[in-house]
């Protein structure tokens, strides 16, 4: 990117459609992003290279850069594209807690549909695409009725986001690992059993032994465990709001 180019993909208007030299048909930014998402869904985000997308769209690799200047821009467009699947009301309801639960459920469902989201964006800065901004506005707006300083608001929403993303990242991590290695959790546990028994036999790890034993027959399914932890986080937020009132 040279100094005269806008620093954000969202400041760069969609280039006019043009025929590709290879396929002699039109190509667009939207087509590129859709192809990238389909590849990432099927094979993981690392498979969605510019070369692979070019092959899927029938375009030359350099033609893609006319629409999407960098791989980082592509990832940002991909993330915002799938966030557009999120189904939330235009504004949060009167019950802030119910609104945050709804947003958490939508994010979990989205990441389970697109497991690559858990690792796709690691640069740390937020995405300011239209779909991402609508989602952010909804979540931040759940606590708008409270007289919070911005730092207080961001801390409470940060606590909430950290829990939701941490839980789901771990959950989809197993899905991605199973896709990559063709070995699900059940098979991993079977292969790990001899070493686990050796560790238990030492008697040095009583809490590990308890966790391991009870994990084999879990009381909660993942969704119930997700909501149990979410309720604890929302209880903490409610207690903080009461204290700040």
C-alpha atoms as a PDB file:
ATOM      1  CA  UNK A   1       0.000   0.000   0.000  1.00  0.00           C
ATOM      2  CA  UNK A   2       1.417   3.394  -0.955  1.00  0.00           C
ATOM      3  CA  UNK A   3       0.995   6.571   1.080  1.00  0.00           C
ATOM      4  CA  UNK A   4      -1.832   7.882  -1.114  1.00  0.00           C
ATOM      5  CA  UNK A   5      -4.069   4.824  -0.626  1.00  0.00           C
ATOM      6  CA  UNK A   6      -6.721   4.790   2.121  1.00  0.00           C
ATOM      7  CA  UNK A   7      -5.505   2.870   5.199  1.00  0.00           C
ATOM      8  CA  UNK A   8      -8.732   0.873   5.583  1.00  0.00           C
ATOM      9  CA  UNK A   9     -10.502  -1.434   3.148  1.00  0.00           C
ATOM     10  CA  UNK A  10     -13.756   0.238   4.224  1.00  0.00           C
ATOM     11  CA  UNK A  11     -12.528   3.545   2.775  1.00  0.00           C
ATOM     12  CA  UNK A  12     -11.892   1.974  -0.615  1.00  0.00           C
ATOM     13  CA  UNK A  13     -14.966   1.919  -2.831  1.00  0.00           C
ATOM     14  CA  UNK A  14     -15.828  -1.251  -4.684  1.00  0.00           C
ATOM     15  CA  UNK A  15     -13.903  -1.174  -7.961  1.00  0.00           C
ATOM     16  CA  UNK A  16     -15.943  -1.355 -11.136  1.00  0.00           C
ATOM     17  CA  UNK A  17     -16.538  -4.897 -12.358  1.00  0.00           C
ATOM     18  CA  UNK A  18     -14.276  -5.923 -15.176  1.00  0.00           C
ATOM     19  CA  UNK A  19     -13.667  -9.025 -17.213  1.00  0.00           C
ATOM     20  CA  UNK A  20     -10.801 -11.214 -16.129  1.00  0.00           C
ATOM     21  CA  UNK A  21      -8.108 -11.935 -18.640  1.00  0.00           C
ATOM     22  CA  UNK A  22      -8.312 -15.677 -17.966  1.00  0.00           C
ATOM     23  CA  UNK A  23     -12.048 -16.326 -17.831  1.00  0.00           C
ATOM     24  CA  UNK A  24     -13.341 -13.390 -19.849  1.00  0.00           C
ATOM     25  CA  UNK A  25     -16.154 -12.835 -17.381  1.00  0.00           C
ATOM     26  CA  UNK A  26     -16.874 -10.263 -14.733  1.00  0.00           C
ATOM     27  CA  UNK A  27     -15.453 -10.524 -11.236  1.00  0.00           C
ATOM     28  CA  UNK A  28     -16.419  -8.577  -8.122  1.00  0.00           C
ATOM     29  CA  UNK A  29     -15.233  -8.132  -4.559  1.00  0.00           C
ATOM     30  CA  UNK A  30     -18.369  -9.894  -3.326  1.00  0.00           C
ATOM     31  CA  UNK A  31     -17.618 -12.957  -5.478  1.00  0.00           C
ATOM     32  CA  UNK A  32     -14.082 -13.127  -4.119  1.00  0.00           C
ATOM     33  CA  UNK A  33     -15.255 -12.906  -0.516  1.00  0.00           C
ATOM     34  CA  UNK A  34     -17.975 -15.526  -1.004  1.00  0.00           C
ATOM     35  CA  UNK A  35     -15.471 -17.918  -2.577  1.00  0.00           C
ATOM     36  CA  UNK A  36     -13.035 -17.350   0.291  1.00  0.00           C
ATOM     37  CA  UNK A  37     -15.735 -18.026   2.897  1.00  0.00           C
ATOM     38  CA  UNK A  38     -16.806 -21.245   1.159  1.00  0.00           C
ATOM     39  CA  UNK A  39     -13.214 -22.492   1.088  1.00  0.00           C
ATOM     40  CA  UNK A  40     -12.629 -21.550   4.737  1.00  0.00           C
ATOM     41  CA  UNK A  41     -15.852 -23.260   5.818  1.00  0.00           C
ATOM     42  CA  UNK A  42     -14.881 -26.468   4.058  1.00  0.00           C
ATOM     43  CA  UNK A  43     -11.141 -26.608   4.692  1.00  0.00           C
ATOM     44  CA  UNK A  44     -10.168 -23.932   7.208  1.00  0.00           C
ATOM     45  CA  UNK A  45      -9.156 -20.333   6.811  1.00  0.00           C
ATOM     46  CA  UNK A  46      -5.558 -21.181   5.936  1.00  0.00           C
ATOM     47  CA  UNK A  47      -6.815 -22.856   2.743  1.00  0.00           C
ATOM     48  CA  UNK A  48      -8.366 -19.618   1.491  1.00  0.00           C
ATOM     49  CA  UNK A  49      -5.217 -18.362  -0.225  1.00  0.00           C
ATOM     50  CA  UNK A  50      -5.328 -15.883  -3.067  1.00  0.00           C
ATOM     51  CA  UNK A  51      -4.111 -18.601  -5.415  1.00  0.00           C
ATOM     52  CA  UNK A  52      -6.869 -20.980  -4.344  1.00  0.00           C
ATOM     53  CA  UNK A  53      -9.545 -18.297  -4.622  1.00  0.00           C
ATOM     54  CA  UNK A  54      -8.265 -17.395  -8.089  1.00  0.00           C
ATOM     55  CA  UNK A  55      -8.660 -21.032  -9.130  1.00  0.00           C
ATOM     56  CA  UNK A  56     -12.187 -21.191  -7.725  1.00  0.00           C
ATOM     57  CA  UNK A  57     -13.305 -17.975  -9.432  1.00  0.00           C
ATOM     58  CA  UNK A  58     -11.510 -18.603 -12.713  1.00  0.00           C
ATOM     59  CA  UNK A  59      -9.460 -15.418 -12.316  1.00  0.00           C
ATOM     60  CA  UNK A  60      -5.772 -14.672 -12.275  1.00  0.00           C
ATOM     61  CA  UNK A  61      -4.189 -14.100  -8.884  1.00  0.00           C
ATOM     62  CA  UNK A  62      -3.229 -10.526  -9.726  1.00  0.00           C
ATOM     63  CA  UNK A  63      -6.818  -9.804 -10.780  1.00  0.00           C
ATOM     64  CA  UNK A  64      -7.912 -10.460  -7.187  1.00  0.00           C
ATOM     65  CA  UNK A  65      -5.658  -7.717  -5.874  1.00  0.00           C
ATOM     66  CA  UNK A  66      -7.526  -5.202  -8.033  1.00  0.00           C
ATOM     67  CA  UNK A  67     -10.519  -5.766  -5.724  1.00  0.00           C
ATOM     68  CA  UNK A  68      -8.836  -6.834  -2.484  1.00  0.00           C
ATOM     69  CA  UNK A  69      -5.374  -5.280  -2.012  1.00  0.00           C
ATOM     70  CA  UNK A  70      -4.070  -7.697   0.658  1.00  0.00           C
ATOM     71  CA  UNK A  71      -4.775 -10.951   2.453  1.00  0.00           C
ATOM     72  CA  UNK A  72      -5.424  -8.952   5.639  1.00  0.00           C
ATOM     73  CA  UNK A  73      -8.118  -6.986   3.808  1.00  0.00           C
ATOM     74  CA  UNK A  74      -9.621 -10.239   2.580  1.00  0.00           C
ATOM     75  CA  UNK A  75      -9.849 -11.666   6.098  1.00  0.00           C
ATOM     76  CA  UNK A  76     -11.532  -8.484   7.331  1.00  0.00           C
ATOM     77  CA  UNK A  77     -14.068  -8.668   4.506  1.00  0.00           C
ATOM     78  CA  UNK A  78     -14.685 -12.366   5.189  1.00  0.00           C
ATOM     79  CA  UNK A  79     -15.310 -11.778   8.887  1.00  0.00           C
ATOM     80  CA  UNK A  80     -17.711  -8.923   8.230  1.00  0.00           C
ATOM     81  CA  UNK A  81     -19.491 -10.927   5.539  1.00  0.00           C
ATOM     82  CA  UNK A  82     -20.375 -13.822   7.835  1.00  0.00           C
ATOM     83  CA  UNK A  83     -21.246 -11.532  10.743  1.00  0.00           C
ATOM     84  CA  UNK A  84     -24.006 -10.351   8.434  1.00  0.00           C
ATOM     85  CA  UNK A  85     -25.709 -13.683   9.154  1.00  0.00           C
ATOM     86  CA  UNK A  86     -26.289 -12.580  12.753  1.00  0.00           C
ATOM     87  CA  UNK A  87     -29.980 -12.110  13.439  1.00  0.00           C
ATOM     88  CA  UNK A  88     -30.561  -9.547  16.169  1.00  0.00           C
ATOM     89  CA  UNK A  89     -33.188  -6.819  16.565  1.00  0.00           C
ATOM     90  CA  UNK A  90     -32.265  -3.366  15.354  1.00  0.00           C
ATOM     91  CA  UNK A  91     -31.977  -2.228  18.967  1.00  0.00           C
ATOM     92  CA  UNK A  92     -31.597  -4.024  22.317  1.00  0.00           C
ATOM     93  CA  UNK A  93     -34.772  -4.630  24.308  1.00  0.00           C
ATOM     94  CA  UNK A  94     -35.601  -3.262  27.730  1.00  0.00           C
ATOM     95  CA  UNK A  95     -34.115  -6.350  29.403  1.00  0.00           C
ATOM     96  CA  UNK A  96     -30.357  -5.829  28.986  1.00  0.00           C
ATOM     97  CA  UNK A  97     -29.602  -9.306  30.267  1.00  0.00           C
ATOM     98  CA  UNK A  98     -31.876 -11.038  27.749  1.00  0.00           C
ATOM     99  CA  UNK A  99     -30.348  -8.961  24.954  1.00  0.00           C
ATOM    100  CA  UNK A 100     -26.816 -10.014  25.906  1.00  0.00           C
ATOM    101  CA  UNK A 101     -27.876 -13.661  26.069  1.00  0.00           C
ATOM    102  CA  UNK A 102     -29.391 -13.362  22.588  1.00  0.00           C
ATOM    103  CA  UNK A 103     -26.206 -11.782  21.230  1.00  0.00           C
ATOM    104  CA  UNK A 104     -24.064 -14.475  22.875  1.00  0.00           C
ATOM    105  CA  UNK A 105     -26.188 -17.254  21.391  1.00  0.00           C
ATOM    106  CA  UNK A 106     -25.937 -15.665  17.939  1.00  0.00           C
ATOM    107  CA  UNK A 107     -22.153 -15.372  18.172  1.00  0.00           C
ATOM    108  CA  UNK A 108     -21.772 -18.959  19.349  1.00  0.00           C
ATOM    109  CA  UNK A 109     -23.992 -20.239  16.542  1.00  0.00           C
ATOM    110  CA  UNK A 110     -22.069 -18.148  14.012  1.00  0.00           C
ATOM    111  CA  UNK A 111     -18.666 -19.443  15.132  1.00  0.00           C
ATOM    112  CA  UNK A 112     -19.923 -23.032  15.129  1.00  0.00           C
ATOM    113  CA  UNK A 113     -21.060 -22.561  11.525  1.00  0.00           C
ATOM    114  CA  UNK A 114     -17.770 -20.903  10.598  1.00  0.00           C
ATOM    115  CA  UNK A 115     -15.096 -22.359  12.936  1.00  0.00           C
ATOM    116  CA  UNK A 116     -12.314 -20.406  11.196  1.00  0.00           C
ATOM    117  CA  UNK A 117     -13.660 -17.245  12.860  1.00  0.00           C
ATOM    118  CA  UNK A 118     -12.012 -18.363  16.110  1.00  0.00           C
ATOM    119  CA  UNK A 119      -8.555 -17.761  14.673  1.00  0.00           C
ATOM    120  CA  UNK A 120      -9.163 -15.623  11.578  1.00  0.00           C
ATOM    121  CA  UNK A 121      -8.625 -12.237  13.168  1.00  0.00           C
ATOM    122  CA  UNK A 122      -5.600 -11.899  15.427  1.00  0.00           C
ATOM    123  CA  UNK A 123      -4.448  -8.331  14.787  1.00  0.00           C
ATOM    124  CA  UNK A 124      -6.260  -7.047  17.862  1.00  0.00           C
ATOM    125  CA  UNK A 125      -8.034  -4.034  16.392  1.00  0.00           C
ATOM    126  CA  UNK A 126     -11.820  -4.075  15.865  1.00  0.00           C
ATOM    127  CA  UNK A 127     -13.437  -4.530  12.477  1.00  0.00           C
ATOM    128  CA  UNK A 128     -15.412  -1.501  11.354  1.00  0.00           C
ATOM    129  CA  UNK A 129     -17.346  -3.067   8.528  1.00  0.00           C
ATOM    130  CA  UNK A 130     -21.104  -2.420   8.361  1.00  0.00           C
ATOM    131  CA  UNK A 131     -22.176  -5.792   9.760  1.00  0.00           C
ATOM    132  CA  UNK A 132     -19.582  -5.744  12.532  1.00  0.00           C
ATOM    133  CA  UNK A 133     -20.562  -2.229  13.550  1.00  0.00           C
ATOM    134  CA  UNK A 134     -24.239  -3.170  13.769  1.00  0.00           C
ATOM    135  CA  UNK A 135     -23.370  -6.060  16.059  1.00  0.00           C
ATOM    136  CA  UNK A 136     -21.101  -3.862  18.196  1.00  0.00           C
ATOM    137  CA  UNK A 137     -23.781  -1.176  18.442  1.00  0.00           C
ATOM    138  CA  UNK A 138     -26.295  -3.729  19.638  1.00  0.00           C
ATOM    139  CA  UNK A 139     -24.035  -5.179  22.342  1.00  0.00           C
ATOM    140  CA  UNK A 140     -22.784  -1.820  23.595  1.00  0.00           C
ATOM    141  CA  UNK A 141     -26.339  -0.485  23.490  1.00  0.00           C
ATOM    142  CA  UNK A 142     -27.580  -3.109  25.941  1.00  0.00           C
ATOM    143  CA  UNK A 143     -26.137  -1.042  28.799  1.00  0.00           C
ATOM    144  CA  UNK A 144     -26.954   2.399  27.333  1.00  0.00           C
ATOM    145  CA  UNK A 145     -29.636   3.066  29.944  1.00  0.00           C
ATOM    146  CA  UNK A 146     -27.048   3.027  32.727  1.00  0.00           C
ATOM    147  CA  UNK A 147     -25.008   6.106  33.549  1.00  0.00           C
ATOM    148  CA  UNK A 148     -21.655   4.493  32.816  1.00  0.00           C
ATOM    149  CA  UNK A 149     -18.354   6.070  31.940  1.00  0.00           C
ATOM    150  CA  UNK A 150     -16.939   4.770  28.685  1.00  0.00           C
ATOM    151  CA  UNK A 151     -14.181   2.879  30.524  1.00  0.00           C
ATOM    152  CA  UNK A 152     -16.779   1.238  32.771  1.00  0.00           C
ATOM    153  CA  UNK A 153     -18.923   0.280  29.788  1.00  0.00           C
ATOM    154  CA  UNK A 154     -15.987  -1.166  27.869  1.00  0.00           C
ATOM    155  CA  UNK A 155     -14.785  -3.104  30.910  1.00  0.00           C
ATOM    156  CA  UNK A 156     -18.171  -4.739  31.478  1.00  0.00           C
ATOM    157  CA  UNK A 157     -18.717  -5.559  27.800  1.00  0.00           C
ATOM    158  CA  UNK A 158     -15.105  -6.702  27.584  1.00  0.00           C
ATOM    159  CA  UNK A 159     -15.733  -9.168  30.430  1.00  0.00           C
ATOM    160  CA  UNK A 160     -18.789 -10.469  28.586  1.00  0.00           C
ATOM    161  CA  UNK A 161     -17.040 -10.708  25.204  1.00  0.00           C
ATOM    162  CA  UNK A 162     -14.001 -12.388  26.732  1.00  0.00           C
ATOM    163  CA  UNK A 163     -16.112 -15.144  28.238  1.00  0.00           C
ATOM    164  CA  UNK A 164     -18.198 -15.753  25.103  1.00  0.00           C
ATOM    165  CA  UNK A 165     -15.208 -15.778  22.756  1.00  0.00           C
ATOM    166  CA  UNK A 166     -13.015 -17.852  25.072  1.00  0.00           C
ATOM    167  CA  UNK A 167     -15.677 -20.527  25.515  1.00  0.00           C
ATOM    168  CA  UNK A 168     -16.569 -20.747  21.846  1.00  0.00           C
ATOM    169  CA  UNK A 169     -12.942 -20.542  20.700  1.00  0.00           C
ATOM    170  CA  UNK A 170     -12.193 -23.617  22.803  1.00  0.00           C
ATOM    171  CA  UNK A 171     -15.323 -25.360  21.530  1.00  0.00           C
ATOM    172  CA  UNK A 172     -14.598 -24.740  17.852  1.00  0.00           C
ATOM    173  CA  UNK A 173     -10.919 -25.429  18.420  1.00  0.00           C
ATOM    174  CA  UNK A 174     -11.826 -29.073  18.888  1.00  0.00           C
ATOM    175  CA  UNK A 175     -13.878 -28.985  15.690  1.00  0.00           C
ATOM    176  CA  UNK A 176     -10.960 -27.569  13.725  1.00  0.00           C
ATOM    177  CA  UNK A 177      -8.522 -30.021  15.274  1.00  0.00           C
ATOM    178  CA  UNK A 178     -10.832 -32.893  14.414  1.00  0.00           C
ATOM    179  CA  UNK A 179     -11.078 -31.588  10.839  1.00  0.00           C
ATOM    180  CA  UNK A 180      -7.316 -31.280  10.563  1.00  0.00           C
ATOM    181  CA  UNK A 181      -6.332 -34.583  12.184  1.00  0.00           C
ATOM    182  CA  UNK A 182      -9.497 -36.619  11.473  1.00  0.00           C
ATOM    183  CA  UNK A 183      -9.574 -37.378  15.215  1.00  0.00           C
ATOM    184  CA  UNK A 184     -12.489 -36.231  17.366  1.00  0.00           C
ATOM    185  CA  UNK A 185     -12.559 -35.818  21.150  1.00  0.00           C
ATOM    186  CA  UNK A 186     -13.677 -39.411  21.736  1.00  0.00           C
ATOM    187  CA  UNK A 187     -10.763 -40.797  19.740  1.00  0.00           C
ATOM    188  CA  UNK A 188      -8.310 -38.400  21.400  1.00  0.00           C
ATOM    189  CA  UNK A 189      -9.482 -39.526  24.834  1.00  0.00           C
ATOM    190  CA  UNK A 190      -9.137 -43.174  23.811  1.00  0.00           C
ATOM    191  CA  UNK A 191      -5.547 -42.643  22.678  1.00  0.00           C
ATOM    192  CA  UNK A 192      -4.711 -40.607  25.772  1.00  0.00           C
ATOM    193  CA  UNK A 193      -6.165 -43.122  28.244  1.00  0.00           C
ATOM    194  CA  UNK A 194      -2.912 -44.998  29.016  1.00  0.00           C
ATOM    195  CA  UNK A 195      -1.082 -41.787  29.939  1.00  0.00           C
ATOM    196  CA  UNK A 196      -4.092 -40.482  31.871  1.00  0.00           C
ATOM    197  CA  UNK A 197      -4.194 -43.671  33.933  1.00  0.00           C
ATOM    198  CA  UNK A 198      -0.489 -43.307  34.648  1.00  0.00           C
ATOM    199  CA  UNK A 199      -1.011 -39.753  35.901  1.00  0.00           C
ATOM    200  CA  UNK A 200      -3.983 -40.741  38.067  1.00  0.00           C
ATOM    201  CA  UNK A 201      -2.035 -43.643  39.569  1.00  0.00           C
ATOM    202  CA  UNK A 202       0.618 -41.295  40.975  1.00  0.00           C
ATOM    203  CA  UNK A 203      -1.933 -39.736  43.321  1.00  0.00           C
ATOM    204  CA  UNK A 204      -0.231 -36.368  42.832  1.00  0.00           C
ATOM    205  CA  UNK A 205      -3.047 -34.733  40.891  1.00  0.00           C
ATOM    206  CA  UNK A 206      -6.342 -35.136  42.778  1.00  0.00           C
ATOM    207  CA  UNK A 207      -8.112 -32.250  41.041  1.00  0.00           C
ATOM    208  CA  UNK A 208      -6.925 -33.429  37.635  1.00  0.00           C
ATOM    209  CA  UNK A 209      -8.228 -36.894  38.514  1.00  0.00           C
ATOM    210  CA  UNK A 210     -11.617 -35.507  39.505  1.00  0.00           C
ATOM    211  CA  UNK A 211     -11.913 -33.357  36.386  1.00  0.00           C
ATOM    212  CA  UNK A 212     -10.828 -36.229  34.169  1.00  0.00           C
ATOM    213  CA  UNK A 213     -13.253 -38.667  35.782  1.00  0.00           C
ATOM    214  CA  UNK A 214     -16.238 -36.336  35.648  1.00  0.00           C
ATOM    215  CA  UNK A 215     -15.416 -35.185  32.121  1.00  0.00           C
ATOM    216  CA  UNK A 216     -15.919 -38.755  30.960  1.00  0.00           C
ATOM    217  CA  UNK A 217     -19.553 -38.516  32.116  1.00  0.00           C
ATOM    218  CA  UNK A 218     -20.318 -34.772  31.951  1.00  0.00           C
ATOM    219  CA  UNK A 219     -23.415 -33.437  33.723  1.00  0.00           C
ATOM    220  CA  UNK A 220     -23.851 -30.624  31.199  1.00  0.00           C
ATOM    221  CA  UNK A 221     -23.914 -30.541  27.445  1.00  0.00           C
ATOM    222  CA  UNK A 222     -21.828 -27.752  25.844  1.00  0.00           C
ATOM    223  CA  UNK A 223     -24.821 -25.430  25.402  1.00  0.00           C
ATOM    224  CA  UNK A 224     -25.863 -25.791  29.041  1.00  0.00           C
ATOM    225  CA  UNK A 225     -22.279 -25.259  30.216  1.00  0.00           C
ATOM    226  CA  UNK A 226     -22.037 -22.183  28.000  1.00  0.00           C
ATOM    227  CA  UNK A 227     -25.168 -20.673  29.547  1.00  0.00           C
ATOM    228  CA  UNK A 228     -24.096 -21.596  33.071  1.00  0.00           C
ATOM    229  CA  UNK A 229     -20.871 -19.634  32.687  1.00  0.00           C
ATOM    230  CA  UNK A 230     -22.660 -16.812  30.877  1.00  0.00           C
ATOM    231  CA  UNK A 231     -25.092 -16.468  33.780  1.00  0.00           C
ATOM    232  CA  UNK A 232     -22.158 -16.092  36.175  1.00  0.00           C
ATOM    233  CA  UNK A 233     -20.682 -13.340  34.010  1.00  0.00           C
ATOM    234  CA  UNK A 234     -24.041 -11.555  33.753  1.00  0.00           C
ATOM    235  CA  UNK A 235     -24.483 -11.854  37.543  1.00  0.00           C
ATOM    236  CA  UNK A 236     -21.142 -10.093  37.924  1.00  0.00           C
ATOM    237  CA  UNK A 237     -22.198  -7.348  35.531  1.00  0.00           C
ATOM    238  CA  UNK A 238     -25.517  -6.937  37.371  1.00  0.00           C
ATOM    239  CA  UNK A 239     -23.714  -6.650  40.721  1.00  0.00           C
ATOM    240  CA  UNK A 240     -21.376  -4.010  39.269  1.00  0.00           C
ATOM    241  CA  UNK A 241     -24.298  -2.031  37.825  1.00  0.00           C
ATOM    242  CA  UNK A 242     -26.018  -2.095  41.209  1.00  0.00           C
ATOM    243  CA  UNK A 243     -22.861  -0.880  42.915  1.00  0.00           C
ATOM    244  CA  UNK A 244     -22.390   1.941  40.408  1.00  0.00           C
ATOM    245  CA  UNK A 245     -26.025   3.064  40.588  1.00  0.00           C
END
